[in-house]
Amino acid sequence: VQAQVESGGGSVQAGGSLTLSCLTSGSRTSKKCMAWYRQAPGKEREGVAGISYGNSDIHYADSVKDRFTISQDNAKNTVSLQMNNLKPDDTAVYYCAQFFGQCNPLTWWRAVYFDTWGQGTQVTVSS
């Protein structure tokens, strides 16, 4: 299974912004769900945002609503995560993931559904 390739992580101060990008793998289909997950030290991996191919379904974790924006570029086969007003609690390794299926409120935040993952990119937010 081909992996995703993330880029764009780094270190910023609280209140700053970063944009993560992921080159996704596999075919382009309306039944593909793509998502960003994150994992902080000592914590479980959690879903941050999910989007279906074609942008018809978009979901966010409550902790990032109104600060993060997920989007995709069909032509480039990429999915991005624009992160604004970053907080120290956003510090984590961020992963891009996908699976072929419905991207709905029951699936996008459950890592068990996703079968293709990237290597992760570190985001560090200092206070």
Short mmCIF file of C-alpha atoms in Angstrom, two decimals:
data_model
loop_
_atom_site.label_atom_id
_atom_site.label_comp_id
_atom_site.label_asym_id
_atom_site.label_seq_id
_atom_site.Cartn_x
_atom_site.Cartn_y
_atom_site.Cartn_z
CA VAL A 1 0.00 0.00 0.00
CA GLN A 2 1.49 3.33 -1.01
CA ALA A 3 2.02 5.79 1.80
CA GLN A 4 1.05 9.41 1.99
CA VAL A 5 3.80 12.05 2.01
CA GLU A 6 3.39 14.97 4.42
CA SER A 7 5.26 18.26 4.50
CA GLY A 8 5.02 21.65 6.17
CA GLY A 9 5.57 20.96 9.84
CA GLY A 10 7.76 23.16 12.00
CA SER A 11 8.00 25.31 15.11
CA VAL A 12 5.96 28.44 15.75
CA GLN A 13 4.94 30.58 18.66
CA ALA A 14 1.42 30.54 20.03
CA GLY A 15 -0.90 32.48 17.78
CA GLY A 16 1.09 31.64 14.69
CA SER A 17 0.11 29.67 11.60
CA LEU A 18 1.33 26.68 9.65
CA THR A 19 0.10 24.86 6.58
CA LEU A 20 0.55 21.12 6.23
CA SER A 21 0.35 19.42 2.85
CA CYS A 22 -0.02 15.78 1.91
CA LEU A 23 0.46 14.10 -1.43
CA THR A 24 -2.11 11.34 -1.34
CA SER A 25 -1.83 7.96 -2.99
CA GLY A 26 -4.08 5.76 -5.05
CA SER A 27 -6.91 6.54 -7.39
CA ARG A 28 -9.06 9.63 -7.32
CA THR A 29 -12.57 8.62 -6.40
CA SER A 30 -15.56 10.19 -4.77
CA LYS A 31 -15.56 7.43 -2.16
CA LYS A 32 -12.19 8.33 -0.70
CA CYS A 33 -11.97 9.82 2.76
CA MET A 34 -8.83 11.78 3.65
CA ALA A 35 -7.98 13.06 7.08
CA TRP A 36 -5.39 14.63 9.31
CA TYR A 37 -4.64 12.99 12.62
CA ARG A 38 -2.23 14.00 15.37
CA GLN A 39 -0.51 12.31 18.25
CA ALA A 40 1.06 14.11 21.17
CA PRO A 41 3.56 12.38 23.50
CA GLY A 42 1.75 10.06 25.89
CA LYS A 43 -1.59 10.54 24.17
CA GLU A 44 -3.67 8.55 21.73
CA ARG A 45 -3.80 9.45 18.08
CA GLU A 46 -6.80 11.68 17.43
CA GLY A 47 -8.63 12.86 14.35
CA VAL A 48 -8.24 16.55 13.61
CA ALA A 49 -10.12 17.00 10.33
CA GLY A 50 -11.54 14.86 7.56
CA ILE A 51 -12.64 15.54 4.00
CA SER A 52 -14.18 13.45 1.27
CA TYR A 53 -12.85 13.52 -2.28
CA GLY A 54 -14.66 16.38 -4.02
CA ASN A 55 -15.06 18.34 -0.75
CA SER A 56 -18.66 17.27 -0.20
CA ASP A 57 -18.12 16.23 3.42
CA ILE A 58 -15.83 18.10 5.81
CA HIS A 59 -15.45 17.41 9.51
CA TYR A 60 -13.44 18.94 12.35
CA ALA A 61 -12.64 18.04 15.91
CA ASP A 62 -14.17 20.51 18.35
CA SER A 63 -10.72 21.52 19.57
CA VAL A 64 -9.72 22.91 16.16
CA LYS A 65 -13.00 24.27 14.79
CA ASP A 66 -12.71 27.87 13.58
CA ARG A 67 -8.90 27.63 13.65
CA PHE A 68 -8.03 24.86 11.19
CA THR A 69 -9.19 24.44 7.59
CA ILE A 70 -8.87 21.24 5.59
CA SER A 71 -8.95 21.34 1.82
CA GLN A 72 -8.02 19.24 -1.15
CA ASP A 73 -6.74 19.83 -4.65
CA ASN A 74 -8.12 17.18 -6.97
CA ALA A 75 -5.77 18.04 -9.80
CA LYS A 76 -2.69 17.70 -7.61
CA ASN A 77 -4.06 14.82 -5.53
CA THR A 78 -3.16 16.68 -2.35
CA VAL A 79 -4.91 17.46 0.91
CA SER A 80 -3.87 20.40 3.07
CA LEU A 81 -4.43 21.61 6.60
CA GLN A 82 -4.26 25.34 7.25
CA MET A 83 -3.68 25.90 10.96
CA ASN A 84 -4.24 29.35 12.43
CA ASN A 85 -4.07 30.70 15.98
CA LEU A 86 -1.98 27.73 17.04
CA LYS A 87 -1.82 26.81 20.70
CA PRO A 88 0.76 24.84 22.71
CA ASP A 89 -1.84 22.04 22.99
CA ASP A 90 -1.63 21.65 19.20
CA THR A 91 1.94 20.36 19.55
CA ALA A 92 2.02 16.85 18.09
CA VAL A 93 3.11 14.72 15.18
CA TYR A 94 0.55 15.21 12.42
CA TYR A 95 -0.34 12.38 10.07
CA CYS A 96 -2.16 12.31 6.77
CA ALA A 97 -4.36 9.26 6.23
CA GLN A 98 -6.95 7.92 3.84
CA PHE A 99 -9.31 5.05 3.17
CA PHE A 100 -11.74 4.18 0.41
CA GLY A 101 -15.16 4.63 1.93
CA GLN A 102 -17.66 7.18 3.21
CA CYS A 103 -16.25 10.15 5.07
CA ASN A 104 -19.05 10.75 7.56
CA PRO A 105 -19.41 11.63 11.26
CA LEU A 106 -19.14 7.95 12.18
CA THR A 107 -15.93 7.20 10.31
CA TRP A 108 -13.61 10.14 9.80
CA TRP A 109 -12.36 10.33 13.40
CA ARG A 110 -11.79 6.60 13.87
CA ALA A 111 -8.25 5.67 12.96
CA VAL A 112 -9.17 2.00 12.55
CA TYR A 113 -10.90 2.83 9.25
CA PHE A 114 -7.77 4.31 7.67
CA ASP A 115 -5.41 1.93 5.92
CA THR A 116 -2.91 4.33 4.36
CA TRP A 117 -0.78 6.63 6.51
CA GLY A 118 2.07 9.03 6.06
CA GLN A 119 5.26 9.11 8.11
CA GLY A 120 4.13 12.14 10.10
CA THR A 121 5.39 15.69 10.43
CA GLN A 122 6.20 17.42 13.71
CA VAL A 123 4.37 20.59 14.74
CA THR A 124 5.67 22.38 17.82
CA VAL A 125 3.93 25.42 19.29
CA SER A 126 5.71 27.34 22.02
CA SER A 127 4.03 29.65 24.51
#
